[in-house]
PDB file of C-alpha atoms in Angstrom:
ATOM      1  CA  UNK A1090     -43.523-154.518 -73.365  1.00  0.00           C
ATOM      2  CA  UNK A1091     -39.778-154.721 -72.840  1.00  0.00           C
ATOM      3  CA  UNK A1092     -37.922-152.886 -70.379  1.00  0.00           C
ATOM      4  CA  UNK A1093     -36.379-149.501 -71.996  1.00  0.00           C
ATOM      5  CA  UNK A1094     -33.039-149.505 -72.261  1.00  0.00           C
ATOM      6  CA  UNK A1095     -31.521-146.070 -73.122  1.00  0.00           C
ATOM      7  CA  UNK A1096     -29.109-145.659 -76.442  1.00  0.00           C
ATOM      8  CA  UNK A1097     -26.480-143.590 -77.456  1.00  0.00           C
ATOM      9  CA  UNK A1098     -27.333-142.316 -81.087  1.00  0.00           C
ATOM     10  CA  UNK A1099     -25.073-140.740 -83.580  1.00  0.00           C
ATOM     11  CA  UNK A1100     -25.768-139.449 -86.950  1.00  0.00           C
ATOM     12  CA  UNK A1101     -22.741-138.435 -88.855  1.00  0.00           C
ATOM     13  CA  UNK A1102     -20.977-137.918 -92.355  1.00  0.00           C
ATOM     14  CA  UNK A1103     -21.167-135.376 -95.018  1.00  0.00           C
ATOM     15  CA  UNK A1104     -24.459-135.733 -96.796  1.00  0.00           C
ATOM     16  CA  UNK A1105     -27.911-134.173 -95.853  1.00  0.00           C
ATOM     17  CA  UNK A1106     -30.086-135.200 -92.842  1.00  0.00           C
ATOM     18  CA  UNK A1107     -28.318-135.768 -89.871  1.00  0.00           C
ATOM     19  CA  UNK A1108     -30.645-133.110 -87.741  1.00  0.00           C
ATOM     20  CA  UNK A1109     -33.394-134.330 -89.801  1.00  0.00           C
ATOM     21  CA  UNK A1110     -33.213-138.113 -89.075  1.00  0.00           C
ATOM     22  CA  UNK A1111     -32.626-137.324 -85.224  1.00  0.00           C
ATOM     23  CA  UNK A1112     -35.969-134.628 -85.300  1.00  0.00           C
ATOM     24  CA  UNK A1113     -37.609-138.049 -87.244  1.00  0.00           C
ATOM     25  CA  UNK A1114     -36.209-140.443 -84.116  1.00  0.00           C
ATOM     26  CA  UNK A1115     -37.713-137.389 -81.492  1.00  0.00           C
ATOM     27  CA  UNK A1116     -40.856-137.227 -83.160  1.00  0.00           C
ATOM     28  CA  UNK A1117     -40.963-140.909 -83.430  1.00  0.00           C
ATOM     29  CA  UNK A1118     -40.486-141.010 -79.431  1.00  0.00           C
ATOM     30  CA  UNK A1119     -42.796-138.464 -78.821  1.00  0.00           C
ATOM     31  CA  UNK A1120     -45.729-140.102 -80.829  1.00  0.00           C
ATOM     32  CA  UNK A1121     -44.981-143.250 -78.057  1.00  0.00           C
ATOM     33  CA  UNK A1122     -45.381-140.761 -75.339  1.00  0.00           C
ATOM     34  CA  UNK A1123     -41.838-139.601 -74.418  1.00  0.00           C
ATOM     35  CA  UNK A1124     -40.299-136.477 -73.539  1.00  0.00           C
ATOM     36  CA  UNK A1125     -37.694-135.365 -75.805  1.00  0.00           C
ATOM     37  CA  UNK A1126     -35.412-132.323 -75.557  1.00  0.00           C
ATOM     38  CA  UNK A1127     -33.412-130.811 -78.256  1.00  0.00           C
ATOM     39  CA  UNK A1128     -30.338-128.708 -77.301  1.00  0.00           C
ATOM     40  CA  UNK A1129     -28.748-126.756 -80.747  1.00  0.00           C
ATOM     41  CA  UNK A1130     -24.912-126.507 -79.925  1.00  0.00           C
ATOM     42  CA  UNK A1131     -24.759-124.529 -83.442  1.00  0.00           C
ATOM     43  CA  UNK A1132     -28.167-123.160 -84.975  1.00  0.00           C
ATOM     44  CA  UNK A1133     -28.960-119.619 -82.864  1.00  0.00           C
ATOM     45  CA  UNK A1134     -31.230-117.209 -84.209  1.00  0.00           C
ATOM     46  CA  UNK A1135     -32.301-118.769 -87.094  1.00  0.00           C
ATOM     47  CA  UNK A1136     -36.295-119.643 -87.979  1.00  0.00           C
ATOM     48  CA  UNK A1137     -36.676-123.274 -88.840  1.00  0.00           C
ATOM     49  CA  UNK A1138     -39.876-125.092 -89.777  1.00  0.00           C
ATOM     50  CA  UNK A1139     -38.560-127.815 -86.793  1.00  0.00           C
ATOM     51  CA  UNK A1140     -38.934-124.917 -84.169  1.00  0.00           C
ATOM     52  CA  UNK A1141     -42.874-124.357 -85.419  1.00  0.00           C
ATOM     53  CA  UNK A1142     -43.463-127.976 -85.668  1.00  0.00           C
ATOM     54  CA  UNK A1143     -42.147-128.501 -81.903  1.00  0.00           C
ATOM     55  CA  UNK A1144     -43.668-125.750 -80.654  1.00  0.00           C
ATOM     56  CA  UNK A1145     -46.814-127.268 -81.594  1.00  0.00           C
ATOM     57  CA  UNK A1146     -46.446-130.399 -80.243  1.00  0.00           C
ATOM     58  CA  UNK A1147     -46.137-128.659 -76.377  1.00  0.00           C
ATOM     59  CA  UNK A1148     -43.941-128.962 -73.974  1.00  0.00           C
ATOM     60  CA  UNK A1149     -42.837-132.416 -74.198  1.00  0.00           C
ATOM     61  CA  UNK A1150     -41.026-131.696 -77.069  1.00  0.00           C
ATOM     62  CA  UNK A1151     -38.958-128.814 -77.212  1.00  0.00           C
ATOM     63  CA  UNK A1152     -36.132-127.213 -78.776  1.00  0.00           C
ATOM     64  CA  UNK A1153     -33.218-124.942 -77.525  1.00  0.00           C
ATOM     65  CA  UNK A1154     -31.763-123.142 -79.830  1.00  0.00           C
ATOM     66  CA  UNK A1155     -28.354-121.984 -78.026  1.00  0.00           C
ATOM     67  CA  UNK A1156     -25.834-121.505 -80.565  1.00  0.00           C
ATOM     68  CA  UNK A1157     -24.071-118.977 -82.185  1.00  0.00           C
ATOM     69  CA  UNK A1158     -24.529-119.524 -85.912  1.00  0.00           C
ATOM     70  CA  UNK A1159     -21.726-121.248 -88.330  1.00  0.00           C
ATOM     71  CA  UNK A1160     -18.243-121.557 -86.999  1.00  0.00           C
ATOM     72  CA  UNK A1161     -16.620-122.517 -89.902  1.00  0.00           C
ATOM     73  CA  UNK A1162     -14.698-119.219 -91.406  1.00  0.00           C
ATOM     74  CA  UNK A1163     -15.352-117.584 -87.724  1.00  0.00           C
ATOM     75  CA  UNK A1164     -12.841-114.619 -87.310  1.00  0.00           C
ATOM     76  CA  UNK A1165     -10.570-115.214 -83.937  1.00  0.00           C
ATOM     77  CA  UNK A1166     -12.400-112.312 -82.242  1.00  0.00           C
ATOM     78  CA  UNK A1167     -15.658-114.213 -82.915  1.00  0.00           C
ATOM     79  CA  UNK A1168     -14.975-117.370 -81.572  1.00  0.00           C
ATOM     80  CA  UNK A1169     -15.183-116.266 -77.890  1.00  0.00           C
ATOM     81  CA  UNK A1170     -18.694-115.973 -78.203  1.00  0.00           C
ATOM     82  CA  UNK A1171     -18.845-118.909 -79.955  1.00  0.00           C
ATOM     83  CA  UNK A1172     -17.284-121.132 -77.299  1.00  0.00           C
ATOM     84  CA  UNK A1173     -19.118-119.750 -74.573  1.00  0.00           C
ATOM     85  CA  UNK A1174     -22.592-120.408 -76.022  1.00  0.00           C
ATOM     86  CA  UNK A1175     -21.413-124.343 -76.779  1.00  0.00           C
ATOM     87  CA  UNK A1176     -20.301-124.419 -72.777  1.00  0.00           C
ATOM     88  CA  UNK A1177     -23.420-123.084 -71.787  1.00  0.00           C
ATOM     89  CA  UNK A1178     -25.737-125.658 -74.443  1.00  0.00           C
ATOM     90  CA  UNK A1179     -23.356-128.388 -72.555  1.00  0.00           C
ATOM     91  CA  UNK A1180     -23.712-127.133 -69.020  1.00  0.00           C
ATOM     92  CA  UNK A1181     -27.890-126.817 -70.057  1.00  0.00           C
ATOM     93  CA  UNK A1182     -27.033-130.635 -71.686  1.00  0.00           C
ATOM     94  CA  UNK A1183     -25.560-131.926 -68.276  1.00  0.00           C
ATOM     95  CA  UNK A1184     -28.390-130.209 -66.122  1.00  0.00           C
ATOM     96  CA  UNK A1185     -30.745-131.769 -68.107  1.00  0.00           C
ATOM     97  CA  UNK A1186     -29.524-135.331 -68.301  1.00  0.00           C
ATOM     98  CA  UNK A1187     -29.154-134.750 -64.440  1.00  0.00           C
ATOM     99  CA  UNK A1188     -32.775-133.694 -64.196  1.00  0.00           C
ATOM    100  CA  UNK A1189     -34.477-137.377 -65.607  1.00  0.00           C
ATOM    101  CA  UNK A1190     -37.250-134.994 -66.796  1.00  0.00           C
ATOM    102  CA  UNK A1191     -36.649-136.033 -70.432  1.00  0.00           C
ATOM    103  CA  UNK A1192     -36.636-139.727 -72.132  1.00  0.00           C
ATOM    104  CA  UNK A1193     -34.553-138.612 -75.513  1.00  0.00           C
ATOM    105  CA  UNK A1194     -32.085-135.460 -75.733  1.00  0.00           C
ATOM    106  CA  UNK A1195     -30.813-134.774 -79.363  1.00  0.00           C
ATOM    107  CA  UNK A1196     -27.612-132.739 -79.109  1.00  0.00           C
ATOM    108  CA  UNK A1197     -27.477-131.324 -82.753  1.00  0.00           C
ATOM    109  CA  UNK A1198     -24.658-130.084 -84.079  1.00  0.00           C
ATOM    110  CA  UNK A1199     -22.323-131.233 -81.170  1.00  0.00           C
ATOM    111  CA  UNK A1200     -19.690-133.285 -83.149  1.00  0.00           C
ATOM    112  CA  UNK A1201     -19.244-129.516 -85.011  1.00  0.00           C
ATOM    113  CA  UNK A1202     -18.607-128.121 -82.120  1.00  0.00           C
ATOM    114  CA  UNK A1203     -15.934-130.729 -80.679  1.00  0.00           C
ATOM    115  CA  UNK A1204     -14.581-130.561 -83.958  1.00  0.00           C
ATOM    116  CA  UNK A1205     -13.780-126.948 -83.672  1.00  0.00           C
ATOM    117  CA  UNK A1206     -13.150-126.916 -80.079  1.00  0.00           C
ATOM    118  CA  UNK A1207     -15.900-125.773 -78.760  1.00  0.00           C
ATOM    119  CA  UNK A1208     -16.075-128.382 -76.395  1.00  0.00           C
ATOM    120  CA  UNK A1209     -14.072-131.261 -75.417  1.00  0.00           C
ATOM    121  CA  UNK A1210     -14.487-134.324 -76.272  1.00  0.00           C
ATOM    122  CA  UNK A1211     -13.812-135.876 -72.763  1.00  0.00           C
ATOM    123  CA  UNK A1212     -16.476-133.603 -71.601  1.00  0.00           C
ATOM    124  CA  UNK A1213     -18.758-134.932 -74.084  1.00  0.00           C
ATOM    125  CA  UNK A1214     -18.015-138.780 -73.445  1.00  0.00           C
ATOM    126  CA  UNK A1215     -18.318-137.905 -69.456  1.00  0.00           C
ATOM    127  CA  UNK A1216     -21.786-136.594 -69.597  1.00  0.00           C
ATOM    128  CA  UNK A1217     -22.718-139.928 -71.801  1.00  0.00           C
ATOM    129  CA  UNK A1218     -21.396-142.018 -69.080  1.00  0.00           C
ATOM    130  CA  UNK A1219     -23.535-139.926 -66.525  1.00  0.00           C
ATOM    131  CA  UNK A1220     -26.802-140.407 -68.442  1.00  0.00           C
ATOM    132  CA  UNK A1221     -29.683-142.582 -66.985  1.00  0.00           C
ATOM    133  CA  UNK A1222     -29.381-146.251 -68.115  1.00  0.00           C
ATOM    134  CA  UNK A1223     -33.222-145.004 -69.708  1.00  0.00           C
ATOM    135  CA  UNK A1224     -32.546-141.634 -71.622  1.00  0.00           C
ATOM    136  CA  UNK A1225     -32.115-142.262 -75.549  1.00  0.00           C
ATOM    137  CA  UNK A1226     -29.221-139.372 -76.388  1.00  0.00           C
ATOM    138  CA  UNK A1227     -28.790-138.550 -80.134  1.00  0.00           C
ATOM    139  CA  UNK A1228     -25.707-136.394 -81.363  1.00  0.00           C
ATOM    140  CA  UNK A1229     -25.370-135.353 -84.710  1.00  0.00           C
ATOM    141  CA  UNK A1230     -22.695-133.841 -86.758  1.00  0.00           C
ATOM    142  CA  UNK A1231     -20.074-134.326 -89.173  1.00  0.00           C
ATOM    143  CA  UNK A1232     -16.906-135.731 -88.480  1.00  0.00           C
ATOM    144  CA  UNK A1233     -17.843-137.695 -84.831  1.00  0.00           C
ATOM    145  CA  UNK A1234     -14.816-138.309 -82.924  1.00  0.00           C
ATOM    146  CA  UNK A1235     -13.776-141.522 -82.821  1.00  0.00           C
ATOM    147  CA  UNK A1236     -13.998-142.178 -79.035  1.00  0.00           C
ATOM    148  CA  UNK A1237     -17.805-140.340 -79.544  1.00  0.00           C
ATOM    149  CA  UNK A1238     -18.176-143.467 -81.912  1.00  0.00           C
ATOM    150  CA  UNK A1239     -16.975-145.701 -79.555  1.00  0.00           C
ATOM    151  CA  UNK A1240     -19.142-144.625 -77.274  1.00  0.00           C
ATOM    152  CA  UNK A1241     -22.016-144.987 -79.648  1.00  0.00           C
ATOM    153  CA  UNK A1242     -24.660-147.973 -79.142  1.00  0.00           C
ATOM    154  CA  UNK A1243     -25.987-146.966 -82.976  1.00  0.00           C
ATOM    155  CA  UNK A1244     -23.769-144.542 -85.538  1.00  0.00           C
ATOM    156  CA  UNK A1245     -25.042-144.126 -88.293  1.00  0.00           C
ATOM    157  CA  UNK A1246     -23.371-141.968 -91.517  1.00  0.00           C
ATOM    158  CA  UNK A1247     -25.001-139.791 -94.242  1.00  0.00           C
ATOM    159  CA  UNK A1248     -23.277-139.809 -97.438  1.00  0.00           C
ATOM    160  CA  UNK A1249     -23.336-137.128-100.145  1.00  0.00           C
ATOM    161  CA  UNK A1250     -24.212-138.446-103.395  1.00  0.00           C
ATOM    162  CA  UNK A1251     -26.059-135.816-105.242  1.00  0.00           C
ATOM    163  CA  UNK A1252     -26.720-132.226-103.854  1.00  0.00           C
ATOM    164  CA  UNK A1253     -29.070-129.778-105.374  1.00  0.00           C
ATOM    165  CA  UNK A1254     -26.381-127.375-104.343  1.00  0.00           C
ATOM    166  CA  UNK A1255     -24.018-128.377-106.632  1.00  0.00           C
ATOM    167  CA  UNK A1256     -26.711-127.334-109.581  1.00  0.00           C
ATOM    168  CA  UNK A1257     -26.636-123.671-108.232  1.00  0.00           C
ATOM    169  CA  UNK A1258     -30.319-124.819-106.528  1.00  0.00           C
ATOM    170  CA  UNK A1259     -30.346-122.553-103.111  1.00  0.00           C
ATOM    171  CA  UNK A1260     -31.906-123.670-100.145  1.00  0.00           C
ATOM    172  CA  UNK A1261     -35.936-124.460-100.624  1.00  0.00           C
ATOM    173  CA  UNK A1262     -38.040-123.791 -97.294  1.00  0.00           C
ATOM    174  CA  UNK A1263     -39.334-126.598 -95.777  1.00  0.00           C
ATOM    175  CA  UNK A1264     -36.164-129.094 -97.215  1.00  0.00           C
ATOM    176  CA  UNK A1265     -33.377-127.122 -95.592  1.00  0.00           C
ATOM    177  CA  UNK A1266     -34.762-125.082 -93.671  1.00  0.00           C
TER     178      UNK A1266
END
């Protein structure tokens, strides 16, 4: 077996599956063995069927839901909170890459939350050039910054071509959600 070499991972665009495909990539990694960490820079409080599944599979694969919720249509007074949950998911992102207890970390949602200035981007693209030449990282989000994509050893875009959405279908548990 080859020497494992350590990616950088984005999924990106405006269609479905973005957290989906990098959960598929962790679970993936896990069924080889690794240890994969998943840090939320968005989702908070909310009760996915991902957060059942990884709590299932045990501790080497685990989920950390830090985020506030959406951001998009935030009031000023909320943001605050907002910005101080995505510098603590980064700070718990940087600890962990530090750490070398992990072999993929998925940061979900963390192009959103450059986007809206959350975090910066040069504090994003730092941590990537601190991470072991072994750890996989996956980041995921619409809109990637261009210097995340340059970055990037793999991007990868979702495009919207049909939505159930856009039938007046809501949200069906276990596709969304």
């Amino acid at each position: 077996m080859s020497e494992r070499q350590g990616l950088i991972l984005v999924n990106t665009g405006n269609g479905k599956g973005k957290t989906t495909a990098a959960l598929g990539l962790g679970m993936r990694a896990w069924g080889q063995g690794l240890k994969v960490l998943v840090v939320q820079f968005i989702k908070g409080n909310w009760k996915y069927g991902e957060l059942e599944a990884a709590r299932r599979m045990g501790s080497d694969f685990v989920i950390r839901q830090m985020g506030e919720g959406f951001v998009q249509g935030c009031t000023e007074g909320e943001l605050p909170s907002h910005q101080q949950a995505a510098a603590e998911a980064l700070q718990a992102a940087k600890t962990e890459i530090a750490s070398e207890n992990w072999d993929m970390i998925i940061l979900d949602e963390i192009n959103y939350a450059i986007k809206f200035g959350l975090v910066a981007v040069e504090e994003v693209v730092g941590l990537l050039e601190t991470k072991p030449a072994c750890l996989h990282v996956v980041l995921t989000g619409r809109d990637a910054h261009a210097a995340i994509v340059d970055k990037a050893d793999l991007v990868t875009e979702m495009k919207e071509i049909k939505h159930p959405y856009k039938k007046g279908i809501k949200a069906q548990k276990g596709i969304e959600f």
